[in-house]
Coordinates of C-alpha atoms and ligand atoms in Angstrom, one line a residue:
Chain A
M248 CA 25.7 -45.2 15.3
I249 CA 22.0 -46.2 16.4
T250 CA 19.6 -45.4 13.6
V251 CA 15.8 -46.0 13.4
G252 CA 13.5 -46.4 10.2
I253 CA 10.1 -45.7 10.7
D254 CA 7.8 -46.9 7.5
I255 CA 3.9 -45.7 7.7
G256 CA 1.4 -47.6 5.4
S257 CA -1.8 -47.3 4.6
I258 CA -2.5 -50.1 6.7
T259 CA 0.3 -50.9 9.5
T260 CA 3.5 -48.6 10.5
K261 CA 6.5 -50.7 11.0
I262 CA 9.7 -49.4 12.9
A263 CA 13.2 -50.8 12.7
L264 CA 16.3 -50.0 15.0
M265 CA 19.8 -50.4 14.0
E266 CA 23.2 -50.0 15.5
G267 CA 25.7 -50.1 12.5
K268 CA 24.7 -52.9 10.3
K269 CA 23.2 -54.6 13.2
L270 CA 19.3 -54.7 13.4
L271 CA 18.2 -54.9 17.2
Y272 CA 14.3 -54.1 17.0
T273 CA 11.8 -54.2 14.8
D274 CA 7.6 -53.8 15.6
V275 CA 4.4 -53.5 13.4
S276 CA 1.4 -52.0 14.5
L277 CA -1.7 -51.0 13.0
S278 CA -1.5 -47.4 11.6
G279 CA -5.2 -46.3 11.5
Y280 CA -6.5 -43.0 10.8
D281 CA -4.4 -40.9 13.3
M282 CA -0.8 -41.1 11.6
E283 CA 0.6 -38.9 14.2
K284 CA -0.6 -41.0 16.9
A285 CA 0.6 -43.9 15.0
W286 CA 4.4 -43.5 14.7
Q287 CA 4.2 -41.8 18.2
A288 CA 3.2 -45.0 19.8
I289 CA 5.3 -47.4 18.1
Y290 CA 8.4 -45.0 18.5
K291 CA 7.5 -44.6 22.4
K292 CA 7.0 -48.2 22.7
M293 CA 10.3 -49.2 21.1
L294 CA 12.1 -46.8 23.3
E295 CA 10.8 -48.6 26.2
R296 CA 11.4 -52.0 24.9
T297 CA 15.1 -51.2 23.9
G298 CA 15.7 -48.8 26.7
K299 CA 17.4 -46.5 24.4
K300 CA 16.6 -42.4 25.0
E301 CA 16.2 -40.7 22.3
S302 CA 19.1 -39.0 22.8
D303 CA 21.1 -42.2 21.6
I304 CA 19.9 -42.1 18.1
S305 CA 21.6 -40.5 15.5
F306 CA 19.6 -40.2 12.3
L307 CA 15.9 -41.1 11.7
V308 CA 14.6 -41.6 8.6
S309 CA 10.6 -42.3 8.0
T310 CA 9.2 -43.7 4.4
G311 CA 5.7 -44.9 3.1
Y312 CA 2.6 -43.0 2.2
G313 CA 2.4 -41.4 5.9
R314 CA 6.3 -40.6 5.9
N315 CA 5.8 -36.8 5.9
N316 CA 3.9 -36.8 9.8
V317 CA 7.1 -37.9 11.1
S318 CA 7.8 -34.7 12.8
I319 CA 11.0 -35.8 14.5
S320 CA 12.3 -37.5 11.0
Q321 CA 15.1 -36.1 10.1
K322 CA 15.3 -37.5 6.3
K323 CA 11.9 -38.4 4.1
I324 CA 12.6 -41.3 1.6
T325 CA 10.1 -42.6 -0.6
E326 CA 9.3 -46.4 0.0
I327 CA 11.4 -47.8 -3.2
S328 CA 14.5 -46.9 -2.1
C329 CA 14.0 -48.1 1.1
H330 CA 12.5 -51.5 0.3
A331 CA 15.4 -51.8 -1.8
A332 CA 17.6 -50.7 0.7
G333 CA 16.2 -53.2 3.1
A334 CA 16.0 -56.3 0.7
K335 CA 19.8 -55.8 -0.3
Y336 CA 20.2 -56.0 3.5
F337 CA 18.8 -59.8 4.1
F338 CA 19.9 -60.7 0.3
P339 CA 23.2 -58.4 -1.1
K340 CA 23.0 -59.7 -4.8
V341 CA 19.3 -59.0 -4.8
K342 CA 18.6 -57.9 -8.9
A343 CA 15.2 -57.6 -8.1
V344 CA 12.4 -56.5 -5.5
I345 CA 8.7 -57.5 -5.5
D346 CA 6.3 -55.6 -2.9
I347 CA 2.4 -56.4 -2.2
G348 CA 1.6 -53.9 0.2
G349 CA -1.4 -51.9 1.4
Q350 CA -2.3 -49.7 -1.3
D351 CA -0.1 -50.4 -3.9
S352 CA 2.5 -53.5 -5.5
K353 CA 5.7 -52.8 -6.2
F354 CA 8.5 -54.2 -8.4
I355 CA 12.3 -52.7 -8.8
R356 CA 14.9 -53.7 -10.8
I357 CA 18.2 -53.2 -9.0
D358 CA 22.0 -53.1 -11.2
D359 CA 24.9 -54.9 -10.0
T360 CA 26.2 -51.9 -8.0
G361 CA 23.0 -52.2 -5.9
S362 CA 21.5 -49.2 -7.4
I363 CA 17.7 -49.0 -8.5
L364 CA 17.6 -49.3 -12.1
D365 CA 14.1 -48.7 -12.4
F366 CA 10.5 -49.8 -11.1
V367 CA 6.9 -50.2 -11.9
M368 CA 4.1 -49.8 -9.8
N369 CA 0.4 -50.9 -10.2
D370 CA -1.9 -48.4 -11.6
K371 CA -4.5 -46.4 -9.6
C372 CA -6.8 -49.6 -9.2
A373 CA -6.3 -51.3 -5.8
A374 CA -6.5 -54.4 -8.0
G375 CA -3.3 -56.6 -7.3
T376 CA -2.6 -55.0 -4.1
G377 CA -2.9 -56.0 0.1
R378 CA -6.5 -53.9 0.1
F379 CA -7.7 -56.4 -3.0
L380 CA -7.3 -59.5 -0.6
E381 CA -8.9 -57.8 2.1
V382 CA -12.0 -56.7 0.0
M383 CA -11.9 -60.4 -1.0
A384 CA -11.3 -62.0 2.2
R385 CA -14.2 -60.1 4.0
A386 CA -16.5 -61.3 1.2
L387 CA -15.4 -64.7 1.6
H388 CA -16.0 -64.8 5.5
V389 CA -12.3 -65.7 5.8
E390 CA -9.3 -64.2 7.7
I391 CA -7.1 -63.1 6.0
D392 CA -4.1 -65.0 7.9
D393 CA -6.0 -68.3 6.8
F394 CA -5.8 -67.5 2.6
S395 CA -2.3 -69.0 2.9
T396 CA -3.7 -72.7 4.5
L397 CA -6.8 -72.7 2.7
S398 CA -5.6 -71.9 -1.2
G399 CA -3.0 -75.3 -0.2
K400 CA -5.8 -77.3 -0.1
S401 CA -7.3 -76.0 -3.7
K402 CA -7.6 -79.0 -6.6
K403 CA -8.8 -76.2 -9.3
P404 CA -8.2 -73.0 -9.1
V405 CA -11.3 -70.7 -10.4
T406 CA -10.2 -68.2 -12.7
I407 CA -10.7 -64.4 -11.3
S408 CA -10.8 -62.0 -14.7
S409 CA -12.1 -58.7 -13.0
M410 CA -9.4 -56.3 -13.0
C411 CA -11.1 -53.9 -10.7
T412 CA -11.8 -55.0 -7.0
V413 CA -15.5 -53.7 -6.8
F414 CA -16.2 -56.2 -10.1
A415 CA -14.0 -59.0 -8.6
E416 CA -15.3 -58.8 -5.4
S417 CA -18.8 -59.4 -7.4
E418 CA -17.5 -62.0 -9.6
V419 CA -16.2 -63.7 -5.9
I420 CA -19.6 -63.4 -4.7
S421 CA -21.2 -64.8 -7.9
L422 CA -18.9 -67.8 -7.6
I423 CA -19.9 -68.6 -3.9
A424 CA -23.4 -68.3 -5.0
K425 CA -22.8 -71.1 -7.3
G426 CA -21.4 -73.1 -4.4
E427 CA -17.7 -72.9 -5.8
N428 CA -15.5 -73.9 -3.3
R429 CA -14.0 -71.5 -0.8
E430 CA -10.4 -73.1 -1.3
N431 CA -10.6 -72.9 -5.3
I432 CA -11.5 -69.0 -5.1
I433 CA -8.9 -67.9 -2.7
A434 CA -6.6 -70.0 -4.9
G435 CA -8.0 -67.8 -8.1
I436 CA -7.4 -65.0 -6.2
H437 CA -3.7 -65.3 -5.7
D438 CA -3.3 -66.3 -9.7
S439 CA -5.2 -63.1 -10.4
I440 CA -2.7 -60.8 -8.0
A441 CA 0.1 -63.1 -9.7
S442 CA -0.8 -62.3 -13.0
R443 CA -1.0 -58.8 -12.5
M444 CA 2.5 -58.6 -10.9
I445 CA 3.6 -60.4 -13.8
S446 CA 2.6 -57.9 -16.5
M447 CA 4.2 -55.2 -14.1
M448 CA 7.7 -57.2 -14.1
K449 CA 7.6 -57.7 -17.6
R450 CA 7.8 -54.3 -18.0
T451 CA 11.1 -53.9 -17.0
G452 CA 12.1 -57.2 -17.5
V453 CA 12.6 -59.9 -14.6
A454 CA 16.1 -60.8 -13.2
S455 CA 16.9 -63.0 -10.3
P456 CA 17.4 -63.6 -7.3
V457 CA 14.0 -61.9 -6.4
V458 CA 13.0 -60.7 -3.1
M459 CA 9.6 -60.1 -2.3
T460 CA 9.0 -58.0 1.0
G461 CA 6.2 -56.3 2.6
G462 CA 3.0 -58.1 4.9
V463 CA 1.7 -60.0 1.9
S464 CA 4.7 -62.0 1.4
K465 CA 3.6 -64.0 4.6
N466 CA 1.0 -65.5 2.2
I467 CA 2.6 -68.8 1.2
G468 CA -0.1 -69.5 -1.5
M469 CA 0.4 -65.6 -3.1
R470 CA 3.9 -66.2 -3.0
K471 CA 3.7 -69.9 -4.8
A472 CA 1.1 -68.5 -7.6
I473 CA 3.8 -65.6 -8.2
E474 CA 6.9 -68.3 -8.3
K475 CA 4.6 -70.6 -10.8
K476 CA 4.3 -67.9 -13.2
I477 CA 7.6 -66.5 -13.4
G478 CA 9.4 -70.2 -13.2
M479 CA 11.9 -68.8 -10.3
T480 CA 12.0 -69.0 -6.7
L481 CA 11.4 -66.0 -4.5
N482 CA 13.5 -64.9 -1.4
V483 CA 11.6 -64.0 1.8
P484 CA 13.3 -62.6 4.3
E485 CA 12.1 -63.2 7.5
Q486 CA 11.5 -59.7 8.3
A487 CA 9.6 -59.4 5.1
Q488 CA 6.8 -56.9 6.5
V489 CA 9.5 -54.7 7.9
C490 CA 12.2 -54.5 5.3
G491 CA 10.8 -50.8 4.3
A492 CA 11.8 -49.4 7.9
I493 CA 14.7 -51.3 8.0
G494 CA 16.3 -49.8 4.6
A495 CA 15.1 -46.7 6.2
A496 CA 17.3 -47.2 8.9
I497 CA 20.1 -48.4 6.3
L498 CA 20.3 -45.6 4.7
G499 CA 20.1 -43.1 7.7
S500 CA 23.4 -44.1 8.5
G501 CA 24.6 -42.9 4.9
Chain B
M341 CA -16.6 -10.6 -30.6
R342 CA -18.5 -13.9 -29.8
L343 CA -17.2 -16.9 -29.0
F344 CA -16.9 -20.3 -31.1
A345 CA -15.9 -23.4 -29.4
Y346 CA -14.4 -26.5 -30.6
Y347 CA -14.2 -29.7 -29.4
D348 CA -10.8 -30.9 -30.2
T349 CA -8.5 -33.8 -28.5
G350 CA -5.3 -33.0 -30.7
H351 CA -4.7 -29.4 -32.3
E352 CA -6.4 -30.6 -35.2
F353 CA -8.5 -27.3 -35.5
S354 CA -7.7 -24.6 -38.1
E355 CA -8.6 -21.6 -35.6
E356 CA -7.9 -19.2 -38.2
I357 CA -10.8 -20.2 -40.2
V358 CA -13.6 -18.7 -37.5
M359 CA -10.9 -15.9 -37.2
A360 CA -11.3 -15.1 -40.2
A361 CA -15.0 -15.3 -39.9
G362 CA -15.3 -12.6 -37.1
F363 CA -15.3 -14.8 -34.0
T364 CA -12.8 -15.8 -31.2
P365 CA -11.5 -19.7 -31.1
Y366 CA -12.6 -20.9 -27.9
K367 CA -11.2 -24.6 -27.3
I368 CA -13.5 -26.4 -25.2
L369 CA -11.8 -27.8 -22.0
G370 CA -14.6 -28.8 -19.2
D371 CA -13.7 -27.8 -16.0
V372 CA -12.6 -30.3 -13.4
N373 CA -13.8 -28.6 -10.5
V374 CA -17.6 -29.1 -11.7
P375 CA -19.1 -32.7 -11.2
N376 CA -19.6 -34.8 -14.4
D377 CA -23.6 -35.7 -13.5
P378 CA -25.1 -33.8 -16.5
A379 CA -23.0 -35.5 -19.2
D380 CA -23.4 -38.5 -17.2
R381 CA -26.9 -38.8 -18.3
Y382 CA -25.9 -39.7 -21.5
V383 CA -22.2 -41.2 -21.4
H384 CA -21.5 -44.4 -19.7
N385 CA -18.9 -43.3 -16.7
Y386 CA -16.6 -45.6 -17.9
I387 CA -16.0 -43.1 -20.8
C388 CA -12.9 -40.9 -20.6
P389 CA -13.7 -38.1 -17.5
F390 CA -12.3 -34.9 -19.4
S391 CA -14.5 -36.0 -22.2
R392 CA -17.5 -35.9 -20.2
S393 CA -16.5 -32.8 -18.9
C394 CA -16.5 -30.7 -22.0
L395 CA -20.2 -32.3 -22.9
T396 CA -21.3 -31.0 -19.3
E397 CA -19.5 -27.7 -20.3
G398 CA -21.4 -27.8 -23.5
M399 CA -25.0 -28.5 -22.4
A400 CA -24.1 -25.4 -19.8
R401 CA -22.5 -22.9 -21.9
S402 CA -23.5 -23.4 -25.7
D403 CA -25.5 -20.3 -25.4
E404 CA -22.8 -18.4 -25.3
W405 CA -20.8 -19.6 -28.4
A406 CA -22.0 -18.8 -31.9
G407 CA -21.7 -22.2 -32.9
I408 CA -19.5 -25.3 -32.2
A409 CA -16.6 -27.6 -34.1
F410 CA -15.7 -31.0 -33.8
C411 CA -12.5 -32.3 -35.4
H412 CA -11.4 -35.8 -35.6
G413 CA -9.6 -36.8 -32.8
C414 CA -10.3 -40.2 -30.5
D415 CA -12.8 -42.5 -30.6
T416 CA -14.4 -41.0 -27.3
T417 CA -14.8 -37.8 -28.7
N418 CA -15.8 -38.7 -32.1
N419 CA -18.4 -41.4 -31.1
Q420 CA -19.7 -38.2 -28.6
Y421 CA -20.8 -36.1 -32.0
D422 CA -24.0 -37.4 -32.2
I423 CA -24.8 -37.2 -28.4
W424 CA -23.7 -33.3 -28.6
K425 CA -26.4 -33.1 -31.5
H426 CA -28.9 -34.2 -28.9
H427 CA -28.3 -33.2 -25.8
V428 CA -26.4 -29.4 -26.4
K429 CA -28.5 -26.6 -27.8
T430 CA -26.9 -24.7 -31.0
D431 CA -27.7 -23.2 -34.2
F432 CA -24.5 -24.4 -35.8
L433 CA -22.9 -27.9 -35.0
Y434 CA -20.3 -29.3 -37.4
W435 CA -17.8 -32.0 -38.1
I436 CA -14.6 -31.5 -39.5
N437 CA -13.3 -35.0 -40.9
T438 CA -9.5 -34.4 -40.0
P439 CA -7.5 -37.0 -41.4
A440 CA -5.8 -39.6 -39.5
K441 CA -2.8 -40.3 -41.8
N442 CA -0.4 -38.1 -43.3
D443 CA 0.2 -38.4 -47.1
A444 CA -0.7 -37.0 -50.2
T445 CA -4.3 -38.3 -50.5
A446 CA -4.9 -37.3 -46.9
R447 CA -3.5 -33.7 -46.9
A448 CA -5.7 -33.7 -50.4
Y449 CA -8.3 -34.8 -48.3
H450 CA -7.8 -32.2 -45.7
E451 CA -7.7 -29.7 -47.7
H452 CA -11.3 -30.6 -49.2
E453 CA -13.0 -30.7 -45.7
L454 CA -11.3 -27.7 -44.5
R455 CA -13.0 -25.9 -47.6
R456 CA -16.4 -27.5 -47.1
F457 CA -15.9 -25.9 -43.3
I458 CA -15.6 -22.5 -44.8
S459 CA -18.4 -22.7 -47.1
H460 CA -20.4 -23.8 -44.3
M461 CA -19.5 -21.2 -42.2
E462 CA -19.8 -18.7 -45.0
K463 CA -23.5 -19.6 -45.7
H464 CA -24.9 -19.8 -42.2
Y465 CA -23.3 -16.7 -40.6
R466 CA -23.8 -15.1 -43.8
V467 CA -19.5 -13.8 -44.0
D468 CA -17.0 -13.9 -46.2
I469 CA -14.0 -15.8 -45.6
T470 CA -11.7 -14.3 -48.0
D471 CA -7.7 -15.5 -48.9
D472 CA -7.0 -11.8 -47.1
K473 CA -8.7 -12.3 -43.9
L474 CA -7.6 -15.8 -43.6
S475 CA -3.6 -14.6 -44.5
E476 CA -4.2 -11.9 -41.4
A477 CA -5.7 -14.6 -39.2
I478 CA -2.5 -16.8 -40.2
R479 CA -0.2 -13.6 -39.3
T480 CA -2.0 -13.1 -35.9
S481 CA -1.5 -17.0 -34.9
N482 CA 2.0 -16.9 -35.9
S483 CA 2.7 -13.8 -33.6
V484 CA 1.2 -16.0 -30.9
K485 CA 3.3 -18.8 -31.6
R486 CA 6.6 -17.2 -31.9
L487 CA 5.8 -15.7 -28.3
M488 CA 5.0 -18.8 -27.4
Q489 CA 8.0 -20.4 -28.7
E490 CA 10.4 -17.7 -27.1
L491 CA 8.5 -18.2 -23.4
A492 CA 8.9 -21.8 -23.8
K493 CA 12.6 -21.9 -24.4
L494 CA 13.2 -20.3 -20.7
R495 CA 11.5 -23.1 -19.1
P496 CA 14.6 -24.6 -18.4
V497 CA 16.8 -21.9 -17.3
K498 CA 14.0 -19.8 -15.5
D499 CA 12.0 -20.7 -12.3
I500 CA 8.6 -21.1 -13.9
P501 CA 6.6 -23.2 -12.0
N502 CA 4.5 -25.7 -14.1
D503 CA 1.0 -24.2 -13.3
A504 CA 2.6 -20.8 -14.6
Y505 CA 3.4 -22.3 -18.2
H506 CA -0.1 -24.2 -18.1
A507 CA -2.1 -21.2 -17.7
I508 CA -0.8 -19.7 -20.6
T509 CA -1.1 -22.6 -22.3
R510 CA -4.5 -22.4 -22.0
K511 CA -5.1 -18.8 -22.6
C512 CA -3.6 -19.4 -26.4
V513 CA -6.9 -21.5 -27.1
Q514 CA -9.5 -19.3 -25.3
M515 CA -8.6 -15.9 -25.4
H516 CA -9.2 -12.9 -28.1
K517 CA -5.9 -13.4 -29.9
D518 CA -5.2 -9.2 -29.7
D519 CA -5.8 -9.7 -25.9
L520 CA -3.5 -12.8 -26.1
I521 CA -0.5 -11.1 -27.9
A522 CA -0.5 -8.3 -25.4
A523 CA -0.7 -10.8 -22.5
L524 CA 2.3 -12.6 -23.3
E525 CA 4.4 -10.1 -24.3
K526 CA 3.9 -8.9 -20.5
T527 CA 4.1 -12.1 -19.1
L528 CA 7.4 -12.5 -21.6
E529 CA 8.9 -9.7 -20.1
E530 CA 8.0 -11.1 -16.2
W531 CA 9.6 -14.5 -17.2
K532 CA 12.7 -12.7 -18.3
N533 CA 13.3 -11.2 -15.1
R534 CA 12.6 -14.6 -13.0
P535 CA 15.2 -16.4 -11.2
A536 CA 17.5 -18.9 -12.3
F537 CA 15.9 -22.1 -13.0
P538 CA 16.0 -23.8 -9.1
S539 CA 18.6 -25.9 -8.4
D540 CA 16.3 -28.4 -6.2
C541 CA 13.9 -29.1 -9.1
L542 CA 14.4 -31.9 -11.8
P543 CA 13.7 -30.7 -15.4
V544 CA 11.2 -33.0 -17.4
L545 CA 9.7 -33.9 -20.8
L546 CA 6.1 -34.1 -20.0
T547 CA 3.7 -36.9 -22.6
G548 CA 0.7 -38.4 -22.6
S549 CA -2.8 -37.4 -21.9
D550 CA -3.3 -33.8 -22.2
M551 CA -3.2 -32.0 -19.3
T552 CA -6.5 -29.0 -19.0
Y553 CA -6.3 -28.0 -15.4
P554 CA -3.8 -26.4 -13.7
E555 CA -3.9 -28.7 -10.4
G556 CA -2.7 -31.8 -12.8
M557 CA 0.4 -29.5 -13.3
D558 CA 1.0 -29.4 -8.9
I559 CA 1.5 -33.0 -8.9
L560 CA 4.7 -32.4 -10.5
E561 CA 5.6 -29.3 -8.5
A562 CA 4.9 -31.0 -5.7
A563 CA 7.4 -33.8 -6.8
K564 CA 9.8 -30.7 -7.6
L565 CA 9.7 -32.1 -11.2
R566 CA 9.5 -29.2 -13.9
A567 CA 7.9 -30.5 -17.2
V568 CA 10.5 -28.2 -19.8
R569 CA 9.4 -30.1 -22.4
D570 CA 6.5 -31.5 -23.7
D571 CA 4.3 -32.6 -26.8
L572 CA 1.0 -31.7 -25.6
S573 CA -2.0 -29.9 -27.4
L574 CA -2.2 -27.6 -24.5
G575 CA 1.7 -26.8 -25.0
E576 CA 4.2 -27.5 -27.6
R577 CA 1.7 -29.0 -30.2
Y578 CA 0.3 -25.6 -30.3
F579 CA 3.0 -23.9 -31.1
A580 CA 5.9 -25.8 -32.2
E581 CA 5.6 -25.2 -36.4
T582 CA 4.2 -21.5 -37.5
I583 CA 1.8 -21.6 -40.6
S584 CA 3.2 -20.6 -43.7
E585 CA 2.5 -16.7 -44.7
E586 CA 3.1 -17.4 -48.5
G587 CA 0.3 -18.5 -51.3
D588 CA -2.6 -20.2 -50.7
P589 CA -3.7 -19.7 -47.0
V590 CA -6.2 -23.6 -47.0
K591 CA -3.1 -25.5 -48.3
A592 CA -0.8 -23.2 -45.6
L593 CA -3.2 -24.6 -42.8
V594 CA -2.9 -28.1 -44.6
D595 CA 0.5 -28.0 -44.5
Y596 CA 0.9 -26.8 -40.8
H597 CA -1.2 -29.5 -39.4
A598 CA 1.0 -32.1 -41.5
R599 CA 4.0 -30.7 -39.8
I600 CA 3.3 -30.2 -36.3
P601 CA 3.9 -32.8 -33.4
M602 CA 1.7 -35.6 -33.6
P603 CA -0.8 -36.8 -31.4
P604 CA -2.0 -40.3 -30.8
T605 CA -4.7 -40.6 -32.7
K606 CA -2.3 -40.3 -35.5
I607 CA -1.4 -43.4 -37.8
P608 CA 1.7 -44.9 -37.5
F609 CA 2.3 -44.1 -34.1
E610 CA 6.0 -43.7 -34.5
A611 CA 5.1 -40.2 -35.7
R612 CA 4.8 -39.4 -32.5
L613 CA 8.1 -40.2 -31.5
V614 CA 10.0 -38.2 -33.7
Y615 CA 8.6 -34.7 -32.0
L616 CA 9.7 -36.2 -28.4
R617 CA 13.1 -37.8 -29.8
K618 CA 13.5 -34.4 -31.2
C619 CA 12.8 -32.7 -27.7
L620 CA 15.4 -34.9 -26.1
K621 CA 17.8 -34.0 -28.3
E622 CA 17.6 -30.2 -27.8
T623 CA 17.0 -30.3 -24.1
N624 CA 18.4 -31.8 -21.4
V625 CA 16.0 -33.3 -19.4
K626 CA 16.3 -35.6 -16.6
G627 CA 13.5 -38.1 -17.3
I628 CA 10.3 -38.4 -18.9
V629 CA 6.9 -38.5 -17.2
Y630 CA 4.5 -40.3 -19.2
Q631 CA 1.3 -39.4 -17.4
I632 CA -2.3 -40.6 -19.0
L633 CA -5.5 -40.3 -17.5
K634 CA -7.8 -42.9 -16.5
F635 CA -10.0 -44.5 -19.4
C636 CA -7.9 -42.1 -22.4
E637 CA -8.2 -44.8 -24.7
P638 CA -5.3 -43.4 -27.4
H639 CA -2.8 -42.9 -24.9
G640 CA -3.2 -46.3 -23.1
L641 CA -2.7 -47.8 -26.8
D642 CA 0.4 -46.0 -27.4
L643 CA 1.9 -46.2 -24.0
P644 CA 3.4 -49.9 -24.2
Y645 CA 5.5 -49.1 -27.6
M646 CA 6.3 -45.5 -26.7
A647 CA 7.3 -46.2 -23.6
G648 CA 9.3 -49.2 -24.5
E649 CA 10.7 -47.4 -27.5
L650 CA 12.2 -44.2 -25.2
K651 CA 13.5 -46.6 -22.8
K652 CA 15.6 -48.7 -25.2
D653 CA 16.8 -45.2 -26.0
G654 CA 18.1 -44.9 -22.7
H655 CA 15.8 -42.1 -20.9
R656 CA 14.3 -42.6 -17.6
L657 CA 11.0 -42.8 -17.5
I658 CA 7.9 -43.3 -15.3
V659 CA 4.5 -44.0 -16.0
I660 CA 1.7 -42.9 -14.0
E661 CA -2.3 -42.6 -14.5
R662 CA -4.0 -40.0 -12.7
E663 CA -8.0 -39.0 -12.1
Y664 CA -9.8 -36.2 -13.3
T665 CA -9.6 -34.5 -10.2
P666 CA -8.7 -31.4 -8.9
T667 CA -7.1 -33.3 -5.6
I668 CA -3.5 -33.4 -5.6
D669 CA -2.8 -37.3 -5.2
Q670 CA -0.4 -38.0 -2.6
Q671 CA 0.3 -41.4 -3.7
L672 CA 0.9 -39.9 -7.4
V673 CA 3.3 -37.4 -5.9
S674 CA 5.2 -40.0 -3.7
R675 CA 5.5 -42.2 -7.0
L676 CA 7.2 -38.9 -8.7
E677 CA 9.2 -38.5 -5.7
S678 CA 10.7 -41.7 -6.2
F679 CA 10.9 -41.3 -9.6
R680 CA 13.0 -38.2 -8.5
E681 CA 15.2 -40.2 -6.1
I682 CA 16.1 -42.7 -8.4
I683 CA 17.7 -40.4 -10.8
Ligands
LIG943 S1 -8.3 -37.6 -22.2 FE1 -8.0 -39.0 -24.1 S2 -9.8 -40.0 -24.5 FE2 -10.3 -38.0 -23.4 S3 -10.3 -36.6 -24.7 FE3 -8.1 -37.2 -24.6 S4 -7.7 -38.0 -25.8 FE4 -9.8 -39.0 -25.5

């Protein structure tokens, strides 16, 4: 049975194609303004690259912020269920999932049977999300992909105390003006996101193993900041960014 | 009949006193569709947006009102009394210091405050607020509350959209009571004939900041969650109890306010749990939606304890923070859908 999962996030669109339990194809592209176009393009590319025909696909599930825009979707499932299913695919014993996405961050608790026990998400403010990192990268004139390497060079992370993205940006600009070095600021930014994540996690209780999914998991500095605060190692699947789409494809197979 | 406005973040105000004085009580609820900038000149925009909306309404509409009374509520509204004194034109602006505690001393103090309010009303409007008039107002209020209790009983069994329930709770605090009773009787007949509770909707208990505009309820509706119980001031807090029709009417009002479901501004905060637990025992809800309005202080302070206790009791609970906007926030809908999925 061939199933497809499409995860339309606020920043990126992800797709996964599975045959039974075997992951055959994944891809990531920018969501842009037109979500309809975004999924159509990534879907068409998948068909071309894999040589599959639409009629080969038994079930298609959409998830993510833009899931309702996928007109060919046979089922729409929220990101919480899909990320949990995706994390479980890579780490069957998973008990908790951290996902830091473009506009929200989530912490999901899973019980022994693999069912979702509870979840918490960030409040309305963008602080603690991928968007927060983007704003900070812009303020620091650094590519977001370099955050990881730069934070690793930090000797003394600064403390970013503002909880709001806009205020934190001006706090960062003030630190730059004061001559604070970039590495320490970036490490401080990671610490501040990690702190927000921890307070969210404490609301439901932490259990291991913890899996981190979502694009931000590629950032080793961010991962280390969270690991340091929770005192546990995070498990990060190779396909972490596509976990939601993979979970959607899995849930599509019933 | 002229409207007498009141600004009350809970259900503290004794509407019966202004009814006995010959006015229609009108609860100030702001308007989410009107920008808050008139109020923003006097209140920082980090302060609760609902309270700024009420100030905006007060500045625009006070000439339609015979007077305005404040009740001790959250700090945001308490501390706005002086701002209203300076920027809202009215001949009568009065503060009723309803107590935060609920013991014998606090109740004696409440009685004293109500009698003081009555005498100020009598002097200012040259009216007699007699015990007979108060008792009549109490009977009218009780008719409203009993009708609302009947209507509320239908929420878990009939197809009653969230905004339809919200609409009648709003009418309760803004409409002339005789017209209101007629409207509620009509609604009751209509609701009795509605189809059964829809099988694709999940019944939930709604708690947290007061929902003061129907679009807020539409977030729940979009996620196919139906609030069948609540402890909101525009909701069960207003009608869960009736007022004694025996004895001294002022004492009866004091006693009534000591029995109603408590808001987060009361001490101790465990008092709120009593009613929530009662709702959860009485009605088979599938989960609890705990929503707070951004910058709502008392609920922000209550939330960790309350949510923790309800979760310890074994209930599924989701916390959402909403902006003060008529736009249906899809991010919140999505979170509620996730909640629905895990249930
Ligand atoms: S929403 Fe909260 S802060 Fe605002 S007036 Fe009501 S109780 Fe006070």
